[in-house]
mmCIF file with all atom_site columns, C-alpha atoms and ligand atoms in Angstrom:
data_model
loop_
_atom_site.group_PDB
_atom_site.id
_atom_site.type_symbol
_atom_site.label_atom_id
_atom_site.label_alt_id
_atom_site.label_comp_id
_atom_site.label_asym_id
_atom_site.label_entity_id
_atom_site.label_seq_id
_atom_site.pdbx_PDB_ins_code
_atom_site.Cartn_x
_atom_site.Cartn_y
_atom_site.Cartn_z
_atom_site.occupancy
_atom_site.B_iso_or_equiv
_atom_site.pdbx_formal_charge
_atom_site.auth_seq_id
_atom_site.auth_comp_id
_atom_site.auth_asym_id
_atom_site.auth_atom_id
_atom_site.pdbx_PDB_model_num
ATOM   1   C  CA  . MET A 1 1   ? -99.612  119.793 -6.785 1.00 0.00 ? 1   MET A CA  1
ATOM   2   C  CA  . HIS A 1 2   ? -98.909  123.228 -5.865 1.00 0.00 ? 2   HIS A CA  1
ATOM   3   C  CA  . LYS A 1 3   ? -96.282  124.933 -8.374 1.00 0.00 ? 3   LYS A CA  1
ATOM   4   C  CA  . ASP A 1 4   ? -93.373  124.857 -5.786 1.00 0.00 ? 4   ASP A CA  1
ATOM   5   C  CA  . PHE A 1 5   ? -92.955  121.151 -5.252 1.00 0.00 ? 5   PHE A CA  1
ATOM   6   C  CA  . ARG A 1 6   ? -90.592  119.126 -6.891 1.00 0.00 ? 6   ARG A CA  1
ATOM   7   C  CA  . GLU A 1 7   ? -92.905  115.937 -5.700 1.00 0.00 ? 7   GLU A CA  1
ATOM   8   C  CA  . ILE A 1 8   ? -94.606  114.621 -3.137 1.00 0.00 ? 8   ILE A CA  1
ATOM   9   C  CA  . LEU A 1 9   ? -92.235  112.323 -0.531 1.00 0.00 ? 9   LEU A CA  1
ATOM   10  C  CA  . LEU A 1 10  ? -94.518  111.510 1.746  1.00 0.00 ? 10  LEU A CA  1
ATOM   11  C  CA  . THR A 1 11  ? -98.368  110.421 1.340  1.00 0.00 ? 11  THR A CA  1
ATOM   12  C  CA  . GLU A 1 12  ? -101.098 111.383 4.123  1.00 0.00 ? 12  GLU A CA  1
ATOM   13  C  CA  . GLU A 1 13  ? -101.694 107.807 4.233  1.00 0.00 ? 13  GLU A CA  1
ATOM   14  C  CA  . GLN A 1 14  ? -98.091  106.651 4.699  1.00 0.00 ? 14  GLN A CA  1
ATOM   15  C  CA  . ILE A 1 15  ? -97.527  109.433 7.615  1.00 0.00 ? 15  ILE A CA  1
ATOM   16  C  CA  . LYS A 1 16  ? -100.820 108.054 9.193  1.00 0.00 ? 16  LYS A CA  1
ATOM   17  C  CA  . ASN A 1 17  ? -99.560  104.449 9.340  1.00 0.00 ? 17  ASN A CA  1
ATOM   18  C  CA  . LYS A 1 18  ? -95.943  105.272 10.484 1.00 0.00 ? 18  LYS A CA  1
ATOM   19  C  CA  . ILE A 1 19  ? -97.858  107.568 13.277 1.00 0.00 ? 19  ILE A CA  1
ATOM   20  C  CA  . LYS A 1 20  ? -99.833  104.714 14.289 1.00 0.00 ? 20  LYS A CA  1
ATOM   21  C  CA  . GLU A 1 21  ? -96.969  102.625 14.525 1.00 0.00 ? 21  GLU A CA  1
ATOM   22  C  CA  . LEU A 1 22  ? -95.086  104.855 16.676 1.00 0.00 ? 22  LEU A CA  1
ATOM   23  C  CA  . GLY A 1 23  ? -98.167  105.796 18.958 1.00 0.00 ? 23  GLY A CA  1
ATOM   24  C  CA  . GLU A 1 24  ? -98.449  102.118 19.687 1.00 0.00 ? 24  GLU A CA  1
ATOM   25  C  CA  . LYS A 1 25  ? -95.047  101.820 20.341 1.00 0.00 ? 25  LYS A CA  1
ATOM   26  C  CA  . ILE A 1 26  ? -95.186  104.293 22.682 1.00 0.00 ? 26  ILE A CA  1
ATOM   27  C  CA  . THR A 1 27  ? -98.006  102.995 24.368 1.00 0.00 ? 27  THR A CA  1
ATOM   28  C  CA  . LYS A 1 28  ? -96.388  99.956  25.073 1.00 0.00 ? 28  LYS A CA  1
ATOM   29  C  CA  . ASP A 1 29  ? -93.389  101.471 26.446 1.00 0.00 ? 29  ASP A CA  1
ATOM   30  C  CA  . TYR A 1 30  ? -95.054  103.695 29.025 1.00 0.00 ? 30  TYR A CA  1
ATOM   31  C  CA  . GLU A 1 31  ? -98.068  101.460 29.912 1.00 0.00 ? 31  GLU A CA  1
ATOM   32  C  CA  . GLY A 1 32  ? -99.363  102.592 33.783 1.00 0.00 ? 32  GLY A CA  1
ATOM   33  C  CA  . LYS A 1 33  ? -97.311  106.269 33.545 1.00 0.00 ? 33  LYS A CA  1
ATOM   34  C  CA  . ASP A 1 34  ? -97.666  109.652 32.755 1.00 0.00 ? 34  ASP A CA  1
ATOM   35  C  CA  . ILE A 1 35  ? -95.941  110.954 29.954 1.00 0.00 ? 35  ILE A CA  1
ATOM   36  C  CA  . VAL A 1 36  ? -95.277  115.109 29.194 1.00 0.00 ? 36  VAL A CA  1
ATOM   37  C  CA  . LEU A 1 37  ? -95.247  115.500 25.499 1.00 0.00 ? 37  LEU A CA  1
ATOM   38  C  CA  . ILE A 1 38  ? -93.451  118.490 24.710 1.00 0.00 ? 38  ILE A CA  1
ATOM   39  C  CA  . GLY A 1 39  ? -93.617  119.980 20.788 1.00 0.00 ? 39  GLY A CA  1
ATOM   40  C  CA  . VAL A 1 40  ? -91.209  122.263 19.482 1.00 0.00 ? 40  VAL A CA  1
ATOM   41  C  CA  . LEU A 1 41  ? -93.128  125.255 17.953 1.00 0.00 ? 41  LEU A CA  1
ATOM   42  C  CA  . LYS A 1 42  ? -94.421  125.414 15.262 1.00 0.00 ? 42  LYS A CA  1
ATOM   43  C  CA  . GLY A 1 43  ? -92.900  122.667 12.793 1.00 0.00 ? 43  GLY A CA  1
ATOM   44  C  CA  . SER A 1 44  ? -94.115  119.796 15.340 1.00 0.00 ? 44  SER A CA  1
ATOM   45  C  CA  . VAL A 1 45  ? -98.323  120.667 15.492 1.00 0.00 ? 45  VAL A CA  1
ATOM   46  C  CA  . MET A 1 46  ? -99.357  118.488 12.932 1.00 0.00 ? 46  MET A CA  1
ATOM   47  C  CA  . PHE A 1 47  ? -97.291  115.484 14.380 1.00 0.00 ? 47  PHE A CA  1
ATOM   48  C  CA  . MET A 1 48  ? -97.935  116.368 17.591 1.00 0.00 ? 48  MET A CA  1
ATOM   49  C  CA  . SER A 1 49  ? -101.756 116.027 17.147 1.00 0.00 ? 49  SER A CA  1
ATOM   50  C  CA  . ASP A 1 50  ? -101.913 113.212 15.107 1.00 0.00 ? 50  ASP A CA  1
ATOM   51  C  CA  . LEU A 1 51  ? -99.322  111.345 17.284 1.00 0.00 ? 51  LEU A CA  1
ATOM   52  C  CA  . MET A 1 52  ? -101.231 112.459 20.667 1.00 0.00 ? 52  MET A CA  1
ATOM   53  C  CA  . LYS A 1 53  ? -104.316 110.839 19.448 1.00 0.00 ? 53  LYS A CA  1
ATOM   54  C  CA  . GLU A 1 54  ? -102.556 107.183 19.284 1.00 0.00 ? 54  GLU A CA  1
ATOM   55  C  CA  . ILE A 1 55  ? -101.016 107.198 22.456 1.00 0.00 ? 55  ILE A CA  1
ATOM   56  C  CA  . LYS A 1 56  ? -103.570 105.199 24.839 1.00 0.00 ? 56  LYS A CA  1
ATOM   57  C  CA  . THR A 1 57  ? -102.419 106.080 28.059 1.00 0.00 ? 57  THR A CA  1
ATOM   58  C  CA  . SER A 1 58  ? -102.533 109.859 29.924 1.00 0.00 ? 58  SER A CA  1
ATOM   59  C  CA  . VAL A 1 59  ? -100.428 112.508 28.683 1.00 0.00 ? 59  VAL A CA  1
ATOM   60  C  CA  . TYR A 1 60  ? -99.876  116.243 29.411 1.00 0.00 ? 60  TYR A CA  1
ATOM   61  C  CA  . LEU A 1 61  ? -98.925  118.613 26.602 1.00 0.00 ? 61  LEU A CA  1
ATOM   62  C  CA  . ASP A 1 62  ? -96.363  121.413 26.640 1.00 0.00 ? 62  ASP A CA  1
ATOM   63  C  CA  . PHE A 1 63  ? -94.792  123.314 24.079 1.00 0.00 ? 63  PHE A CA  1
ATOM   64  C  CA  . MET A 1 64  ? -91.548  124.930 23.468 1.00 0.00 ? 64  MET A CA  1
ATOM   65  C  CA  . ALA A 1 65  ? -90.543  127.408 20.599 1.00 0.00 ? 65  ALA A CA  1
ATOM   66  C  CA  . VAL A 1 66  ? -86.590  127.580 19.447 1.00 0.00 ? 66  VAL A CA  1
ATOM   67  C  CA  . SER A 1 67  ? -85.077  129.128 16.955 1.00 0.00 ? 67  SER A CA  1
ATOM   68  C  CA  . SER A 1 68  ? -81.331  128.946 15.755 1.00 0.00 ? 68  SER A CA  1
ATOM   69  C  CA  . TYR A 1 69  ? -79.754  131.878 14.118 1.00 0.00 ? 69  TYR A CA  1
ATOM   70  C  CA  . GLY A 1 70  ? -78.729  132.363 10.192 1.00 0.00 ? 70  GLY A CA  1
ATOM   71  C  CA  . ASN A 1 71  ? -80.653  131.900 7.363  1.00 0.00 ? 71  ASN A CA  1
ATOM   72  C  CA  . SER A 1 72  ? -83.701  129.741 7.116  1.00 0.00 ? 72  SER A CA  1
ATOM   73  C  CA  . SER A 1 73  ? -82.795  126.973 5.247  1.00 0.00 ? 73  SER A CA  1
ATOM   74  C  CA  . GLU A 1 74  ? -79.823  125.621 7.432  1.00 0.00 ? 74  GLU A CA  1
ATOM   75  C  CA  . THR A 1 75  ? -78.926  125.482 11.108 1.00 0.00 ? 75  THR A CA  1
ATOM   76  C  CA  . SER A 1 76  ? -76.705  127.843 12.483 1.00 0.00 ? 76  SER A CA  1
ATOM   77  C  CA  . GLY A 1 77  ? -75.695  125.852 15.635 1.00 0.00 ? 77  GLY A CA  1
ATOM   78  C  CA  . ILE A 1 78  ? -76.996  128.163 18.134 1.00 0.00 ? 78  ILE A CA  1
ATOM   79  C  CA  . VAL A 1 79  ? -80.333  127.600 19.606 1.00 0.00 ? 79  VAL A CA  1
ATOM   80  C  CA  . ARG A 1 80  ? -81.985  130.463 21.056 1.00 0.00 ? 80  ARG A CA  1
ATOM   81  C  CA  . ILE A 1 81  ? -85.335  129.712 23.290 1.00 0.00 ? 81  ILE A CA  1
ATOM   82  C  CA  . LEU A 1 82  ? -88.245  131.828 22.380 1.00 0.00 ? 82  LEU A CA  1
ATOM   83  C  CA  . LYS A 1 83  ? -90.732  130.042 24.339 1.00 0.00 ? 83  LYS A CA  1
ATOM   84  C  CA  . ASP A 1 84  ? -90.152  127.911 27.447 1.00 0.00 ? 84  ASP A CA  1
ATOM   85  C  CA  . LEU A 1 85  ? -92.322  125.264 29.126 1.00 0.00 ? 85  LEU A CA  1
ATOM   86  C  CA  . ASP A 1 86  ? -95.420  126.403 31.073 1.00 0.00 ? 86  ASP A CA  1
ATOM   87  C  CA  . ASN A 1 87  ? -94.845  123.811 33.411 1.00 0.00 ? 87  ASN A CA  1
ATOM   88  C  CA  . ASP A 1 88  ? -92.596  121.729 35.864 1.00 0.00 ? 88  ASP A CA  1
ATOM   89  C  CA  . ILE A 1 89  ? -90.925  118.615 34.684 1.00 0.00 ? 89  ILE A CA  1
ATOM   90  C  CA  . GLU A 1 90  ? -89.470  117.630 37.489 1.00 0.00 ? 90  GLU A CA  1
ATOM   91  C  CA  . GLY A 1 91  ? -89.668  114.014 38.319 1.00 0.00 ? 91  GLY A CA  1
ATOM   92  C  CA  . LYS A 1 92  ? -91.813  113.242 35.275 1.00 0.00 ? 92  LYS A CA  1
ATOM   93  C  CA  . HIS A 1 93  ? -91.651  111.123 32.126 1.00 0.00 ? 93  HIS A CA  1
ATOM   94  C  CA  . VAL A 1 94  ? -90.663  113.625 29.171 1.00 0.00 ? 94  VAL A CA  1
ATOM   95  C  CA  . LEU A 1 95  ? -91.348  112.978 25.818 1.00 0.00 ? 95  LEU A CA  1
ATOM   96  C  CA  . ILE A 1 96  ? -89.941  115.446 22.771 1.00 0.00 ? 96  ILE A CA  1
ATOM   97  C  CA  . VAL A 1 97  ? -91.896  115.805 19.815 1.00 0.00 ? 97  VAL A CA  1
ATOM   98  C  CA  . GLU A 1 98  ? -90.508  117.089 16.937 1.00 0.00 ? 98  GLU A CA  1
ATOM   99  C  CA  . ASP A 1 99  ? -91.019  117.582 13.207 1.00 0.00 ? 99  ASP A CA  1
ATOM   100 C  CA  . ILE A 1 100 ? -87.498  116.421 11.600 1.00 0.00 ? 100 ILE A CA  1
ATOM   101 C  CA  . ILE A 1 101 ? -83.868  115.975 12.806 1.00 0.00 ? 101 ILE A CA  1
ATOM   102 C  CA  . ASP A 1 102 ? -81.459  117.267 10.507 1.00 0.00 ? 102 ASP A CA  1
ATOM   103 C  CA  . SER A 1 103 ? -77.777  118.210 12.226 1.00 0.00 ? 103 SER A CA  1
ATOM   104 C  CA  . GLY A 1 104 ? -79.279  117.389 15.016 1.00 0.00 ? 104 GLY A CA  1
ATOM   105 C  CA  . ILE A 1 105 ? -78.184  120.373 17.088 1.00 0.00 ? 105 ILE A CA  1
ATOM   106 C  CA  . THR A 1 106 ? -81.587  121.659 17.943 1.00 0.00 ? 106 THR A CA  1
ATOM   107 C  CA  . LEU A 1 107 ? -82.716  118.465 19.480 1.00 0.00 ? 107 LEU A CA  1
ATOM   108 C  CA  . GLN A 1 108 ? -79.095  117.513 21.259 1.00 0.00 ? 108 GLN A CA  1
ATOM   109 C  CA  . TYR A 1 109 ? -79.639  121.031 22.523 1.00 0.00 ? 109 TYR A CA  1
ATOM   110 C  CA  . LEU A 1 110 ? -83.156  120.426 23.799 1.00 0.00 ? 110 LEU A CA  1
ATOM   111 C  CA  . ALA A 1 111 ? -82.556  117.496 25.123 1.00 0.00 ? 111 ALA A CA  1
ATOM   112 C  CA  . GLU A 1 112 ? -79.852  118.516 27.527 1.00 0.00 ? 112 GLU A CA  1
ATOM   113 C  CA  . TYR A 1 113 ? -81.391  121.531 28.582 1.00 0.00 ? 113 TYR A CA  1
ATOM   114 C  CA  . LEU A 1 114 ? -84.712  119.538 29.834 1.00 0.00 ? 114 LEU A CA  1
ATOM   115 C  CA  . ARG A 1 115 ? -82.498  116.869 31.677 1.00 0.00 ? 115 ARG A CA  1
ATOM   116 C  CA  . ALA A 1 116 ? -81.432  119.693 33.764 1.00 0.00 ? 116 ALA A CA  1
ATOM   117 C  CA  . ARG A 1 117 ? -84.463  120.206 35.226 1.00 0.00 ? 117 ARG A CA  1
ATOM   118 C  CA  . ASN A 1 118 ? -84.465  116.722 36.701 1.00 0.00 ? 118 ASN A CA  1
ATOM   119 C  CA  . PRO A 1 119 ? -87.176  115.028 34.819 1.00 0.00 ? 119 PRO A CA  1
ATOM   120 C  CA  . LYS A 1 120 ? -87.303  111.243 35.602 1.00 0.00 ? 120 LYS A CA  1
ATOM   121 C  CA  . SER A 1 121 ? -86.808  110.355 31.436 1.00 0.00 ? 121 SER A CA  1
ATOM   122 C  CA  . VAL A 1 122 ? -86.239  112.504 28.486 1.00 0.00 ? 122 VAL A CA  1
ATOM   123 C  CA  . GLU A 1 123 ? -86.634  110.583 24.816 1.00 0.00 ? 123 GLU A CA  1
ATOM   124 C  CA  . ILE A 1 124 ? -87.402  111.905 21.802 1.00 0.00 ? 124 ILE A CA  1
ATOM   125 C  CA  . ALA A 1 125 ? -90.015  111.400 18.822 1.00 0.00 ? 125 ALA A CA  1
ATOM   126 C  CA  . ALA A 1 126 ? -89.614  112.955 15.409 1.00 0.00 ? 126 ALA A CA  1
ATOM   127 C  CA  . LEU A 1 127 ? -91.211  112.021 12.349 1.00 0.00 ? 127 LEU A CA  1
ATOM   128 C  CA  . LEU A 1 128 ? -88.244  112.458 9.516  1.00 0.00 ? 128 LEU A CA  1
ATOM   129 C  CA  . HIS A 1 129 ? -84.404  112.248 10.035 1.00 0.00 ? 129 HIS A CA  1
ATOM   130 C  CA  . LYS A 1 130 ? -81.876  113.103 7.548  1.00 0.00 ? 130 LYS A CA  1
ATOM   131 C  CA  . PRO A 1 131 ? -78.918  110.527 8.252  1.00 0.00 ? 131 PRO A CA  1
ATOM   132 C  CA  . ASP A 1 132 ? -76.611  112.432 5.863  1.00 0.00 ? 132 ASP A CA  1
ATOM   133 C  CA  . ARG A 1 133 ? -76.884  115.536 7.731  1.00 0.00 ? 133 ARG A CA  1
ATOM   134 C  CA  . LYS A 1 134 ? -75.893  114.532 10.875 1.00 0.00 ? 134 LYS A CA  1
ATOM   135 C  CA  . ARG A 1 135 ? -73.654  116.781 12.739 1.00 0.00 ? 135 ARG A CA  1
ATOM   136 C  CA  . VAL A 1 136 ? -74.114  115.657 16.582 1.00 0.00 ? 136 VAL A CA  1
ATOM   137 C  CA  . ASP A 1 137 ? -75.730  112.434 17.816 1.00 0.00 ? 137 ASP A CA  1
ATOM   138 C  CA  . VAL A 1 138 ? -79.230  112.591 18.864 1.00 0.00 ? 138 VAL A CA  1
ATOM   139 C  CA  . ASN A 1 139 ? -80.543  109.277 20.680 1.00 0.00 ? 139 ASN A CA  1
ATOM   140 C  CA  . ALA A 1 140 ? -84.342  109.491 19.388 1.00 0.00 ? 140 ALA A CA  1
ATOM   141 C  CA  . LYS A 1 141 ? -85.842  106.470 20.523 1.00 0.00 ? 141 LYS A CA  1
ATOM   142 C  CA  . TYR A 1 142 ? -88.941  106.504 18.099 1.00 0.00 ? 142 TYR A CA  1
ATOM   143 C  CA  . LEU A 1 143 ? -88.032  107.935 14.382 1.00 0.00 ? 143 LEU A CA  1
ATOM   144 C  CA  . GLY A 1 144 ? -90.554  107.937 11.481 1.00 0.00 ? 144 GLY A CA  1
ATOM   145 C  CA  . PHE A 1 145 ? -89.054  108.351 7.911  1.00 0.00 ? 145 PHE A CA  1
ATOM   146 C  CA  . LYS A 1 146 ? -85.375  108.669 6.852  1.00 0.00 ? 146 LYS A CA  1
ATOM   147 C  CA  . VAL A 1 147 ? -85.182  111.135 4.346  1.00 0.00 ? 147 VAL A CA  1
ATOM   148 C  CA  . PRO A 1 148 ? -82.917  112.231 1.545  1.00 0.00 ? 148 PRO A CA  1
ATOM   149 C  CA  . ASP A 1 149 ? -81.097  115.584 2.000  1.00 0.00 ? 149 ASP A CA  1
ATOM   150 C  CA  . GLU A 1 150 ? -83.663  117.558 0.131  1.00 0.00 ? 150 GLU A CA  1
ATOM   151 C  CA  . PHE A 1 151 ? -85.734  120.570 1.667  1.00 0.00 ? 151 PHE A CA  1
ATOM   152 C  CA  . LEU A 1 152 ? -88.639  119.321 2.750  1.00 0.00 ? 152 LEU A CA  1
ATOM   153 C  CA  . VAL A 1 153 ? -91.834  121.123 3.689  1.00 0.00 ? 153 VAL A CA  1
ATOM   154 C  CA  . GLY A 1 154 ? -95.399  120.083 4.340  1.00 0.00 ? 154 GLY A CA  1
ATOM   155 C  CA  . TYR A 1 155 ? -97.413  118.346 7.384  1.00 0.00 ? 155 TYR A CA  1
ATOM   156 C  CA  . GLY A 1 156 ? -95.806  121.149 9.432  1.00 0.00 ? 156 GLY A CA  1
ATOM   157 C  CA  . LEU A 1 157 ? -92.933  122.121 8.000  1.00 0.00 ? 157 LEU A CA  1
ATOM   158 C  CA  . ASP A 1 158 ? -91.694  125.626 6.381  1.00 0.00 ? 158 ASP A CA  1
ATOM   159 C  CA  . TYR A 1 159 ? -90.038  127.216 4.462  1.00 0.00 ? 159 TYR A CA  1
ATOM   160 C  CA  . ALA A 1 160 ? -89.501  130.910 5.544  1.00 0.00 ? 160 ALA A CA  1
ATOM   161 C  CA  . GLU A 1 161 ? -93.571  130.340 7.025  1.00 0.00 ? 161 GLU A CA  1
ATOM   162 C  CA  . LYS A 1 162 ? -94.867  128.870 4.021  1.00 0.00 ? 162 LYS A CA  1
ATOM   163 C  CA  . TYR A 1 163 ? -96.030  125.485 2.911  1.00 0.00 ? 163 TYR A CA  1
ATOM   164 C  CA  . ARG A 1 164 ? -96.807  124.270 6.922  1.00 0.00 ? 164 ARG A CA  1
ATOM   165 C  CA  . ASN A 1 165 ? -100.534 123.641 5.821  1.00 0.00 ? 165 ASN A CA  1
ATOM   166 C  CA  . PHE A 1 166 ? -100.235 120.696 3.691  1.00 0.00 ? 166 PHE A CA  1
ATOM   167 C  CA  . PRO A 1 167 ? -100.896 117.132 4.881  1.00 0.00 ? 167 PRO A CA  1
ATOM   168 C  CA  . PHE A 1 168 ? -98.250  115.426 3.056  1.00 0.00 ? 168 PHE A CA  1
ATOM   169 C  CA  . VAL A 1 169 ? -94.519  115.652 2.960  1.00 0.00 ? 169 VAL A CA  1
ATOM   170 C  CA  . ALA A 1 170 ? -93.234  117.030 -0.161 1.00 0.00 ? 170 ALA A CA  1
ATOM   171 C  CA  . ILE A 1 171 ? -89.555  118.204 -1.717 1.00 0.00 ? 171 ILE A CA  1
ATOM   172 C  CA  . LEU A 1 172 ? -89.499  121.689 -2.303 1.00 0.00 ? 172 LEU A CA  1
ATOM   173 C  CA  . LYS A 1 173 ? -87.976  123.171 -5.963 1.00 0.00 ? 173 LYS A CA  1
ATOM   174 C  CA  . GLU A 1 174 ? -84.347  124.049 -5.535 1.00 0.00 ? 174 GLU A CA  1
ATOM   175 C  CA  . GLU A 1 175 ? -85.241  127.781 -7.204 1.00 0.00 ? 175 GLU A CA  1
ATOM   176 C  CA  . ILE A 1 176 ? -87.521  128.160 -4.464 1.00 0.00 ? 176 ILE A CA  1
ATOM   177 C  CA  . TYR A 1 177 ? -85.067  128.592 -1.614 1.00 0.00 ? 177 TYR A CA  1
ATOM   178 C  CA  . LYS A 1 178 ? -81.543  128.984 -3.726 1.00 0.00 ? 178 LYS A CA  1
ATOM   179 C  CA  . ASN A 1 179 ? -79.483  132.020 -3.851 1.00 0.00 ? 179 ASN A CA  1
ATOM   180 C  CA  . LYS A 1 180 ? -82.099  133.636 -1.347 1.00 0.00 ? 180 LYS A CA  1
HETATM 181 P  P1  . IMP B 2 .   ? -81.196  120.734 13.309 1.00 0.00 ? 201 IMP B P1  1
HETATM 182 O  O1  . IMP B 2 .   ? -81.034  121.174 14.543 1.00 0.00 ? 201 IMP B O1  1
HETATM 183 O  O2  . IMP B 2 .   ? -80.460  121.462 12.282 1.00 0.00 ? 201 IMP B O2  1
HETATM 184 O  O3  . IMP B 2 .   ? -81.447  119.277 13.308 1.00 0.00 ? 201 IMP B O3  1
HETATM 185 O  O4  . IMP B 2 .   ? -82.400  121.427 12.603 1.00 0.00 ? 201 IMP B O4  1
HETATM 186 C  C1  . IMP B 2 .   ? -83.689  120.808 12.998 1.00 0.00 ? 201 IMP B C1  1
HETATM 187 C  C2  . IMP B 2 .   ? -84.580  122.273 12.616 1.00 0.00 ? 201 IMP B C2  1
HETATM 188 O  O5  . IMP B 2 .   ? -84.400  122.512 11.306 1.00 0.00 ? 201 IMP B O5  1
HETATM 189 C  C3  . IMP B 2 .   ? -86.225  121.534 12.279 1.00 0.00 ? 201 IMP B C3  1
HETATM 190 O  O6  . IMP B 2 .   ? -87.051  121.487 13.350 1.00 0.00 ? 201 IMP B O6  1
HETATM 191 C  C4  . IMP B 2 .   ? -86.580  122.393 11.567 1.00 0.00 ? 201 IMP B C4  1
HETATM 192 O  O7  . IMP B 2 .   ? -87.210  123.298 11.456 1.00 0.00 ? 201 IMP B O7  1
HETATM 193 C  C5  . IMP B 2 .   ? -85.610  122.854 10.585 1.00 0.00 ? 201 IMP B C5  1
HETATM 194 N  N1  . IMP B 2 .   ? -85.494  121.655 9.212  1.00 0.00 ? 201 IMP B N1  1
HETATM 195 C  C6  . IMP B 2 .   ? -84.050  121.206 8.915  1.00 0.00 ? 201 IMP B C6  1
HETATM 196 N  N2  . IMP B 2 .   ? -84.669  120.384 7.932  1.00 0.00 ? 201 IMP B N2  1
HETATM 197 C  C7  . IMP B 2 .   ? -85.774  121.054 7.218  1.00 0.00 ? 201 IMP B C7  1
HETATM 198 C  C8  . IMP B 2 .   ? -86.086  120.942 5.992  1.00 0.00 ? 201 IMP B C8  1
HETATM 199 O  O8  . IMP B 2 .   ? -86.140  119.971 5.287  1.00 0.00 ? 201 IMP B O8  1
HETATM 200 N  N3  . IMP B 2 .   ? -87.540  121.087 6.108  1.00 0.00 ? 201 IMP B N3  1
HETATM 201 C  C9  . IMP B 2 .   ? -88.266  122.609 6.599  1.00 0.00 ? 201 IMP B C9  1
HETATM 202 N  N4  . IMP B 2 .   ? -87.431  122.767 7.838  1.00 0.00 ? 201 IMP B N4  1
HETATM 203 C  C10 . IMP B 2 .   ? -86.299  121.839 7.991  1.00 0.00 ? 201 IMP B C10 1
HETATM 204 MG MG1 . MG  B 3 .   ? -88.745  123.538 13.235 1.00 0.00 ? 202 MG  B MG1 1
#
């Protein structure tokens, strides 16, 4: 294991099985409909690429990039759009794909922002959520794992842009991010 990790929280196998389940649910719920999957860069890239393979209805793909001001291990509450959608979503079924719901602020903002463009529906799929950190309510229809209030990396998640490439979710050692 990498020396910066305290432990592996979710293995590749666990993640794979969960995504299969989520994909089956999504396939059923959107039967006969087109979905626009909107990935939130960069954290969602691994989840997106695995999830879309498990969805057996036709999907369109788009990405947004957002950032919140402030330090890198905590959300400030202000969301800034760095990259907007390439295509119009009016009248479309939109599914936002995100790595993790922490305070919920990013997704609440994004969902509102996208709803203002008159899509037919907006739902959220998040691989991880931290219930202990919730500050605002986000109604995510598709949730993978409930996780403890620890700083997590891997499977797309980063600390200061590092560790995104690991195929599992690990708990980062506190000494790596404390007092930075
Ligand atoms: P929220 O707006 O507080 O819900 O924060 C969501 C964003 O914070 C996610 O998209 C991640 O980029 C980041 N984030 C929250 N918790 C973690 C974590 O444990 N590891 C890595 N990134 C995280
Ligand atoms: Mg992120």
